[in-house]
CSV table of C-alpha atoms and ligand atoms in Angstrom, one decimal:
chain,number,residue,atom,x,y,z
P,1038,UNK,CA,20.9,-11.4,35.2
P,1039,UNK,CA,21.2,-7.7,35.0
P,1040,UNK,CA,23.2,-5.7,32.6
P,1041,UNK,CA,24.9,-2.3,32.8
P,1042,UNK,CA,25.3,0.5,30.3
P,1043,UNK,CA,28.9,1.2,29.6
P,1044,UNK,CA,29.1,3.6,26.6
P,1045,UNK,CA,26.9,5.8,24.5
P,1046,UNK,CA,27.8,7.0,21.0
P,1047,UNK,CA,25.8,9.5,18.9
P,1048,UNK,CA,26.0,10.0,15.2
P,1049,UNK,CA,24.5,12.7,13.1
P,1050,UNK,CA,23.7,12.0,9.4
P,1051,UNK,CA,21.7,14.2,7.1
P,1052,UNK,CA,20.9,14.4,3.4
P,1053,UNK,CA,19.8,17.4,1.4
P,1054,UNK,CA,16.3,17.2,-0.1
P,1055,UNK,CA,16.6,18.0,-3.8
P,1056,UNK,CA,14.0,20.0,-5.6
P,1057,UNK,CA,12.7,22.3,-2.9
P,1058,UNK,CA,9.8,20.2,-1.8
P,1059,UNK,CA,7.1,22.2,0.1
P,1060,UNK,CA,3.9,21.5,1.8
P,1061,UNK,CA,1.3,24.1,2.8
P,1062,UNK,CA,3.3,25.7,5.6
P,1063,UNK,CA,7.0,24.9,5.0
P,1064,UNK,CA,9.8,24.0,2.6
P,1065,UNK,CA,11.9,20.9,3.4
P,1066,UNK,CA,15.6,21.4,2.7
P,1067,UNK,CA,17.2,18.6,4.6
P,1068,UNK,CA,16.3,15.4,6.4
P,1069,UNK,CA,18.7,14.2,9.2
P,1070,UNK,CA,18.9,11.3,11.6
P,1071,UNK,CA,20.4,11.4,15.1
P,1072,UNK,CA,21.5,7.9,15.8
P,1073,UNK,CA,22.1,6.7,19.3
P,1074,UNK,CA,24.2,3.5,20.0
P,1075,UNK,CA,24.2,2.2,23.6
P,1076,UNK,CA,26.7,-0.5,24.5
P,1077,UNK,CA,26.4,-2.7,27.6
P,1078,UNK,CA,28.7,-4.7,29.8
P,1079,UNK,CA,27.3,-7.9,28.4
P,1080,UNK,CA,28.3,-6.9,24.9
P,1081,UNK,CA,24.8,-5.9,23.6
P,1082,UNK,CA,24.5,-2.8,21.4
P,1083,UNK,CA,21.1,-1.1,21.2
P,1084,UNK,CA,20.4,1.5,18.5
P,1085,UNK,CA,17.8,4.3,18.6
P,1086,UNK,CA,17.0,7.1,16.2
P,1087,UNK,CA,15.2,10.4,16.0
P,1088,UNK,CA,15.0,12.7,12.9
P,1089,UNK,CA,15.0,16.3,12.2
P,1090,UNK,CA,14.8,18.9,9.5
P,1091,UNK,CA,16.8,21.4,11.5
P,1092,UNK,CA,18.5,21.3,14.9
P,1093,UNK,CA,20.1,17.9,14.9
P,1094,UNK,CA,23.3,19.3,16.3
P,1095,UNK,CA,21.4,20.4,19.4
P,1096,UNK,CA,19.8,17.0,19.8
P,1097,UNK,CA,23.2,15.3,19.6
P,1098,UNK,CA,24.8,17.7,22.1
P,1099,UNK,CA,22.0,17.2,24.6
P,1100,UNK,CA,22.4,13.4,24.5
P,1101,UNK,CA,26.2,13.6,24.6
P,1102,UNK,CA,26.5,16.2,27.4
P,1103,UNK,CA,23.4,15.7,29.5
P,1104,UNK,CA,21.8,12.3,29.0
P,1105,UNK,CA,24.6,9.9,28.2
P,1106,UNK,CA,26.6,10.6,31.4
P,1107,UNK,CA,23.6,9.7,33.5
P,1108,UNK,CA,23.1,6.4,31.6
P,1109,UNK,CA,26.5,5.0,32.4
P,1110,UNK,CA,26.3,2.3,35.0
P,1111,UNK,CA,22.5,2.0,34.8
P,1112,UNK,CA,20.5,-1.1,34.0
P,1113,UNK,CA,19.2,-0.8,30.4
P,1114,UNK,CA,16.0,-2.7,31.4
P,1115,UNK,CA,15.0,0.1,33.7
P,1116,UNK,CA,13.2,1.9,30.9
P,1117,UNK,CA,10.4,3.2,33.0
P,1118,UNK,CA,12.7,4.4,35.8
P,1119,UNK,CA,15.0,6.1,33.4
P,1120,UNK,CA,12.2,7.7,31.4
P,1121,UNK,CA,10.8,9.3,34.6
P,1122,UNK,CA,14.2,10.4,35.7
P,1123,UNK,CA,14.9,12.2,32.4
P,1124,UNK,CA,11.4,13.6,32.3
P,1125,UNK,CA,12.1,15.3,35.6
P,1126,UNK,CA,15.7,16.2,34.7
P,1127,UNK,CA,14.8,17.8,31.4
P,1128,UNK,CA,11.5,19.3,32.1
P,1129,UNK,CA,12.8,22.8,32.6
P,1130,UNK,CA,14.4,22.9,29.1
P,1131,UNK,CA,11.4,21.6,27.2
P,1132,UNK,CA,8.6,19.1,27.3
P,1133,UNK,CA,8.3,19.1,23.5
P,1134,UNK,CA,10.6,19.5,20.5
P,1135,UNK,CA,14.2,18.5,20.2
P,1136,UNK,CA,14.5,17.6,23.9
P,1137,UNK,CA,12.0,14.8,23.3
P,1138,UNK,CA,13.7,13.8,20.1
P,1139,UNK,CA,16.8,13.1,22.2
P,1140,UNK,CA,14.9,11.2,24.9
P,1141,UNK,CA,13.0,9.2,22.3
P,1142,UNK,CA,16.1,8.0,20.5
P,1143,UNK,CA,17.7,6.9,23.8
P,1144,UNK,CA,14.5,5.1,24.9
P,1145,UNK,CA,14.3,3.3,21.6
P,1146,UNK,CA,17.9,2.1,21.9
P,1147,UNK,CA,17.2,0.8,25.4
P,1148,UNK,CA,14.2,-1.2,24.1
P,1149,UNK,CA,16.4,-2.5,21.3
P,1150,UNK,CA,18.8,-3.8,24.0
P,1151,UNK,CA,15.9,-5.5,25.8
P,1152,UNK,CA,14.9,-7.3,22.6
P,1153,UNK,CA,18.4,-8.3,21.8
P,1154,UNK,CA,19.1,-9.6,25.3
P,1155,UNK,CA,15.9,-11.7,25.3
P,1156,UNK,CA,16.4,-12.7,21.7
P,1157,UNK,CA,12.9,-11.5,20.7
P,1158,UNK,CA,11.7,-8.9,18.2
P,1159,UNK,CA,10.1,-5.9,19.9
P,1160,UNK,CA,6.6,-6.6,18.7
P,1161,UNK,CA,6.7,-9.9,20.7
P,1162,UNK,CA,7.8,-8.0,23.8
P,1163,UNK,CA,4.9,-5.6,23.2
P,1164,UNK,CA,2.6,-8.7,23.1
P,1165,UNK,CA,1.8,-8.5,19.3
P,1166,UNK,CA,1.1,-11.4,17.0
P,1167,UNK,CA,1.0,-9.7,13.6
P,1168,UNK,CA,4.1,-10.1,11.6
P,1169,UNK,CA,3.2,-7.6,8.9
P,1170,UNK,CA,1.4,-4.3,8.9
P,1171,UNK,CA,-0.3,-2.2,6.1
P,1172,UNK,CA,1.7,0.8,5.0
P,1173,UNK,CA,0.8,3.8,2.9
P,1174,UNK,CA,3.0,5.8,0.6
P,1175,UNK,CA,3.3,9.5,1.6
P,1176,UNK,CA,4.4,12.3,-0.8
P,1177,UNK,CA,2.3,14.5,-3.1
P,1178,UNK,CA,3.8,17.9,-2.2
P,1179,UNK,CA,2.0,21.1,-2.7
P,1180,UNK,CA,4.9,22.4,-4.8
P,1181,UNK,CA,4.1,19.8,-7.4
P,1182,UNK,CA,2.2,20.6,-10.6
P,1183,UNK,CA,-1.1,18.7,-11.0
P,1184,UNK,CA,0.6,16.4,-13.4
P,1185,UNK,CA,3.5,15.7,-11.1
P,1186,UNK,CA,1.0,15.0,-8.3
P,1187,UNK,CA,-1.0,12.5,-10.2
P,1188,UNK,CA,2.1,10.9,-11.7
P,1189,UNK,CA,3.7,10.3,-8.3
P,1190,UNK,CA,0.5,8.9,-6.9
P,1191,UNK,CA,0.1,6.6,-9.8
P,1192,UNK,CA,3.8,5.5,-9.4
P,1193,UNK,CA,3.0,4.6,-5.7
P,1194,UNK,CA,0.1,2.5,-6.8
P,1195,UNK,CA,2.3,0.8,-9.5
P,1196,UNK,CA,4.7,0.0,-6.7
P,1197,UNK,CA,2.0,-2.0,-4.9
P,1198,UNK,CA,0.6,0.5,-2.5
P,1199,UNK,CA,-3.2,0.6,-2.0
P,1200,UNK,CA,-3.1,3.7,0.2
P,1201,UNK,CA,-1.6,7.0,-0.8
P,1202,UNK,CA,-1.2,10.3,1.0
P,1203,UNK,CA,-0.8,13.6,-0.6
P,1204,UNK,CA,-0.5,17.2,0.6
P,1205,UNK,CA,-3.3,19.8,0.3
P,1206,UNK,CA,-3.1,23.5,1.0
P,1207,UNK,CA,-1.6,24.8,-2.3
P,1208,UNK,CA,-0.5,28.4,-2.4
P,1209,UNK,CA,0.2,28.3,1.4
P,1210,UNK,CA,-3.4,27.3,2.1
P,1211,UNK,CA,-4.9,30.3,0.3
P,1212,UNK,CA,-6.6,28.4,-2.5
P,1213,UNK,CA,-8.6,25.4,-1.2
P,1214,UNK,CA,-10.7,25.4,-4.4
P,1215,UNK,CA,-7.5,24.4,-6.3
P,1216,UNK,CA,-7.0,21.7,-3.7
P,1217,UNK,CA,-10.5,20.3,-4.5
P,1218,UNK,CA,-9.6,20.2,-8.2
P,1219,UNK,CA,-6.4,18.3,-7.4
P,1220,UNK,CA,-8.2,15.8,-5.3
P,1221,UNK,CA,-10.7,15.3,-8.0
P,1222,UNK,CA,-8.0,14.6,-10.5
P,1223,UNK,CA,-6.3,12.1,-8.2
P,1224,UNK,CA,-9.5,10.2,-7.6
P,1225,UNK,CA,-10.2,10.1,-11.3
P,1226,UNK,CA,-6.7,8.8,-12.1
P,1227,UNK,CA,-6.5,6.3,-9.3
P,1228,UNK,CA,-10.0,4.9,-9.4
P,1229,UNK,CA,-12.3,4.1,-6.5
P,1230,UNK,CA,-10.3,1.4,-4.8
P,1231,UNK,CA,-7.1,3.3,-3.8
P,1232,UNK,CA,-7.4,4.8,-0.3
P,1233,UNK,CA,-6.6,8.5,-0.5
P,1234,UNK,CA,-5.3,10.4,2.5
P,1235,UNK,CA,-5.0,14.2,2.6
P,1236,UNK,CA,-2.6,16.2,4.7
P,1237,UNK,CA,-3.1,19.9,5.1
P,1238,UNK,CA,-0.1,20.4,7.4
P,1239,UNK,CA,-1.7,22.9,9.8
P,1240,UNK,CA,-2.6,25.4,7.1
P,1241,UNK,CA,-6.3,26.4,7.6
P,1242,UNK,CA,-8.7,27.6,10.3
P,1243,UNK,CA,-11.6,25.3,11.2
P,1244,UNK,CA,-14.1,27.0,9.0
P,1245,UNK,CA,-11.9,26.7,5.9
P,1246,UNK,CA,-11.0,23.1,6.7
P,1247,UNK,CA,-14.6,22.2,7.2
P,1248,UNK,CA,-15.6,23.8,3.9
P,1249,UNK,CA,-12.8,21.9,2.1
P,1250,UNK,CA,-13.8,18.6,3.8
P,1251,UNK,CA,-17.4,19.0,2.7
P,1252,UNK,CA,-16.3,19.7,-0.9
P,1253,UNK,CA,-14.0,16.7,-1.2
P,1254,UNK,CA,-16.3,14.3,0.6
P,1255,UNK,CA,-17.5,12.9,-2.8
P,1256,UNK,CA,-14.0,11.8,-3.5
P,1257,UNK,CA,-14.0,9.6,-0.4
P,1258,UNK,CA,-10.8,10.5,1.4
P,1259,UNK,CA,-9.8,8.0,4.1
P,1260,UNK,CA,-8.7,10.8,6.4
P,1261,UNK,CA,-7.9,14.5,6.5
P,1262,UNK,CA,-4.8,15.3,8.5
P,1263,UNK,CA,-3.9,18.5,10.4
P,1264,UNK,CA,-6.5,20.7,8.7
P,1265,UNK,CA,-5.8,23.4,11.3
P,1266,UNK,CA,-2.8,24.4,13.4
P,1267,UNK,CA,-1.8,21.5,15.6
P,1268,UNK,CA,-2.1,23.5,18.8
P,1269,UNK,CA,-5.6,24.7,17.9
P,1270,UNK,CA,-7.3,21.8,19.7
P,1271,UNK,CA,-10.7,23.6,19.8
P,1272,UNK,CA,-10.4,24.2,16.1
P,1273,UNK,CA,-9.6,20.5,15.4
P,1274,UNK,CA,-12.7,19.6,17.5
P,1275,UNK,CA,-14.8,22.0,15.5
P,1276,UNK,CA,-13.5,20.6,12.3
P,1277,UNK,CA,-14.2,17.1,13.5
P,1278,UNK,CA,-17.9,18.0,14.3
P,1279,UNK,CA,-18.3,19.4,10.8
P,1280,UNK,CA,-17.5,16.3,8.7
P,1281,UNK,CA,-17.7,12.5,8.9
P,1282,UNK,CA,-14.3,12.2,7.2
P,1283,UNK,CA,-11.9,10.9,9.9
P,1284,UNK,CA,-9.6,13.5,11.4
P,1285,UNK,CA,-5.9,12.5,11.7
P,1286,UNK,CA,-3.6,14.5,14.0
P,1287,UNK,CA,-0.9,14.1,16.6
P,1288,UNK,CA,2.4,14.1,14.8
P,1289,UNK,CA,3.2,17.4,16.7
P,1290,UNK,CA,2.1,16.1,20.1
P,1291,UNK,CA,4.5,14.9,22.7
P,1292,UNK,CA,4.0,12.5,25.5
P,1293,UNK,CA,0.8,10.9,26.8
P,1294,UNK,CA,-0.2,14.3,28.1
P,1295,UNK,CA,-0.4,15.9,24.6
P,1296,UNK,CA,-2.4,13.0,23.3
P,1297,UNK,CA,-4.7,13.1,26.4
P,1298,UNK,CA,-5.6,16.6,25.5
P,1299,UNK,CA,-6.6,15.7,22.0
P,1300,UNK,CA,-8.7,12.9,23.2
P,1301,UNK,CA,-10.4,14.9,26.0
P,1302,UNK,CA,-11.3,17.6,23.5
P,1303,UNK,CA,-12.8,15.0,21.0
P,1304,UNK,CA,-10.3,16.4,18.5
P,1305,UNK,CA,-9.0,13.3,16.7
P,1306,UNK,CA,-10.1,10.1,15.1
P,1307,UNK,CA,-6.7,8.7,14.2
P,1308,UNK,CA,-3.8,9.5,16.5
P,1309,UNK,CA,-0.6,10.0,14.6
P,1310,UNK,CA,1.9,10.5,17.4
P,1311,UNK,CA,5.5,9.8,16.4
P,1312,UNK,CA,7.5,7.6,18.8
P,1313,UNK,CA,10.8,9.1,17.6
P,1314,UNK,CA,9.6,12.5,19.0
P,1315,UNK,CA,6.9,11.8,21.5
P,1316,UNK,CA,9.0,9.9,24.0
P,1317,UNK,CA,10.1,6.6,22.5
P,1318,UNK,CA,8.5,3.2,23.0
P,1319,UNK,CA,8.0,3.7,26.7
P,1320,UNK,CA,5.7,6.6,26.1
P,1321,UNK,CA,4.1,5.3,22.9
P,1322,UNK,CA,2.8,2.2,24.7
P,1323,UNK,CA,0.9,4.5,27.0
P,1324,UNK,CA,-0.3,6.6,24.1
P,1325,UNK,CA,-1.5,3.5,22.3
P,1326,UNK,CA,-3.3,2.4,25.4
P,1327,UNK,CA,-5.0,5.9,25.6
P,1328,UNK,CA,-6.2,5.6,22.0
P,1329,UNK,CA,-7.7,2.2,22.8
P,1330,UNK,CA,-9.5,3.6,25.9
P,1331,UNK,CA,-11.0,6.3,23.6
P,1332,UNK,CA,-11.7,3.8,20.8
P,1333,UNK,CA,-9.9,5.8,18.1
P,1334,UNK,CA,-7.3,4.6,15.6
P,1335,UNK,CA,-3.5,4.5,16.1
P,1336,UNK,CA,-1.3,5.2,13.1
P,1337,UNK,CA,2.1,6.7,14.0
P,1338,UNK,CA,3.7,9.4,11.8
P,1339,UNK,CA,6.6,8.4,9.6
P,1340,UNK,CA,9.6,6.2,10.7
P,1341,UNK,CA,7.9,3.0,9.7
P,1342,UNK,CA,10.9,0.8,10.5
P,1343,UNK,CA,10.6,1.9,14.1
P,1344,UNK,CA,6.8,2.0,14.4
P,1345,UNK,CA,6.0,-1.3,12.8
P,1346,UNK,CA,6.5,-3.2,16.1
P,1347,UNK,CA,4.0,-0.9,17.9
P,1348,UNK,CA,1.4,-1.0,15.2
P,1349,UNK,CA,1.7,-4.8,14.9
P,1350,UNK,CA,1.0,-5.1,18.6
P,1351,UNK,CA,-1.8,-2.5,19.0
P,1352,UNK,CA,-5.3,-4.0,18.3
P,1353,UNK,CA,-6.3,-0.5,17.0
P,1354,UNK,CA,-3.1,-0.1,15.0
P,1355,UNK,CA,-4.2,0.8,11.5
P,1356,UNK,CA,-1.2,1.3,9.2
P,1357,UNK,CA,2.3,2.8,8.9
P,1358,UNK,CA,3.4,5.9,6.9
P,1359,UNK,CA,6.3,5.6,4.5
P,1360,UNK,CA,7.5,9.0,3.4
P,1361,UNK,CA,9.1,8.8,0.0
P,1362,UNK,CA,11.3,11.7,1.2
P,1363,UNK,CA,12.9,9.5,3.8
P,1364,UNK,CA,13.5,6.5,1.6
P,1365,UNK,CA,17.0,7.5,0.5
P,1366,UNK,CA,18.5,8.3,3.9
P,1367,UNK,CA,16.7,5.3,5.5
P,1368,UNK,CA,18.2,2.9,2.9
P,1369,UNK,CA,21.7,4.3,3.4
P,1370,UNK,CA,21.7,4.5,7.2
P,1371,UNK,CA,20.3,1.0,7.8
P,1372,UNK,CA,21.7,-2.1,6.1
P,1373,UNK,CA,18.8,-4.2,4.8
P,1374,UNK,CA,16.0,-2.2,6.3
P,1375,UNK,CA,12.7,-3.8,5.4
P,1376,UNK,CA,10.9,-2.3,2.4
P,1377,UNK,CA,7.1,-2.6,1.7
P,1378,UNK,CA,5.9,-5.5,-0.4
P,1379,UNK,CA,2.4,-5.0,-1.9
P,1380,UNK,CA,1.6,-2.3,0.6
P,1381,UNK,CA,2.7,-4.3,3.6
P,1382,UNK,CA,5.7,-3.9,5.9
P,1383,UNK,CA,7.0,-7.3,7.1
P,1384,UNK,CA,8.7,-7.3,10.5
P,1385,UNK,CA,12.3,-8.8,10.3
P,1386,UNK,CA,12.6,-12.1,12.2
P,1387,UNK,CA,15.4,-10.6,14.3
P,1388,UNK,CA,15.7,-9.5,17.9
P,1389,UNK,CA,15.0,-6.0,19.0
P,1390,UNK,CA,14.2,-3.5,16.3
P,1391,UNK,CA,15.6,-5.9,13.7
P,1392,UNK,CA,17.7,-3.1,12.2
P,1393,UNK,CA,21.4,-3.0,11.6
P,1394,UNK,CA,23.3,0.2,10.9
P,1395,UNK,CA,25.4,0.5,7.7
P,1396,UNK,CA,28.3,1.7,9.8
P,1397,UNK,CA,30.6,2.4,6.8
P,1398,UNK,CA,28.0,4.9,5.6
P,1399,UNK,CA,27.2,6.3,9.0
P,1400,UNK,CA,30.8,6.8,10.0
P,1401,UNK,CA,31.8,8.3,6.6
P,1402,UNK,CA,28.9,10.7,6.8
P,1403,UNK,CA,28.9,11.6,10.5
P,1404,UNK,CA,28.5,15.3,10.8
P,1405,UNK,CA,28.8,15.0,14.6
P,1406,UNK,CA,32.5,14.3,14.5
P,1407,UNK,CA,33.5,17.4,12.5
E,658,MG,MG1,1.6,15.0,8.3
């Protein structure tokens, strides 16, 4: 009954981001996917993915040179065993960052093999019963004018979303009073029924974040995300004590250990760990369990086509994030990737991830073969 990994292929595809989009702390110039394809002796192909703004070449090289040779001949169902082996093998070269992007993409591909072998979608393997999950639209860059900000949010609502996330922290976080004015304009334009999520992308200290939260409370945000530097866990906890607006964070945490520290410090209400960076499905199942033990929300960052299985299966899974920035590259890399309908992502009735690569596009645009 067992299967064996025979071959691992890695592709690197990226797309420039037009228009110099920026949030409070960085400009985004390119979005890239590192795509892992794992082939087995029984003829199953699993696909996994991680993404990057910079450094995709390093991720690809790490998989090609260090991870792939150790997968050959192994049983793809041994996800726990393999994860622990690679955690040990790679620990000296990084327990965060690109190293974990690489490990995450490989783990996701192994789970795709499991689903395809058993002819079950992954959410069923995870024990889930939901076949659709709410999703919010995510954009609203700080580089936008007030008019662009409101127009894009209105466009999201016109496209059927009832939840919209925008950036705050204009002028590199130096002018929170302007942010309050922008939030006010958004609330006035969108009306009371659209959920408004605010992402500060690490730009403030706890006192500035708390002052901002208290000033925008009347506009009823659903959450404030990363109001302080992601590694300032005491600062996040101080922010959380200062407001009853839920605090979202975790997109920059890796593994169950990073999320454990947020929870122990009472520094999060909605955990936004990203399975394409934090360690794949093997690790995200543990992270989801931790969030349940602490009775907080679970709402993974970005990569909605990967995360929908996890959120569908987690009893505290709130919603997915669909970054408008990723729509173009996602629609090109994957053939027939699901798209939101009326603010819901519907899980494809297909085994594994339910995703198929558009191989013509991937091979024609593969930067890894140059
Ligand atoms: Mg964010």
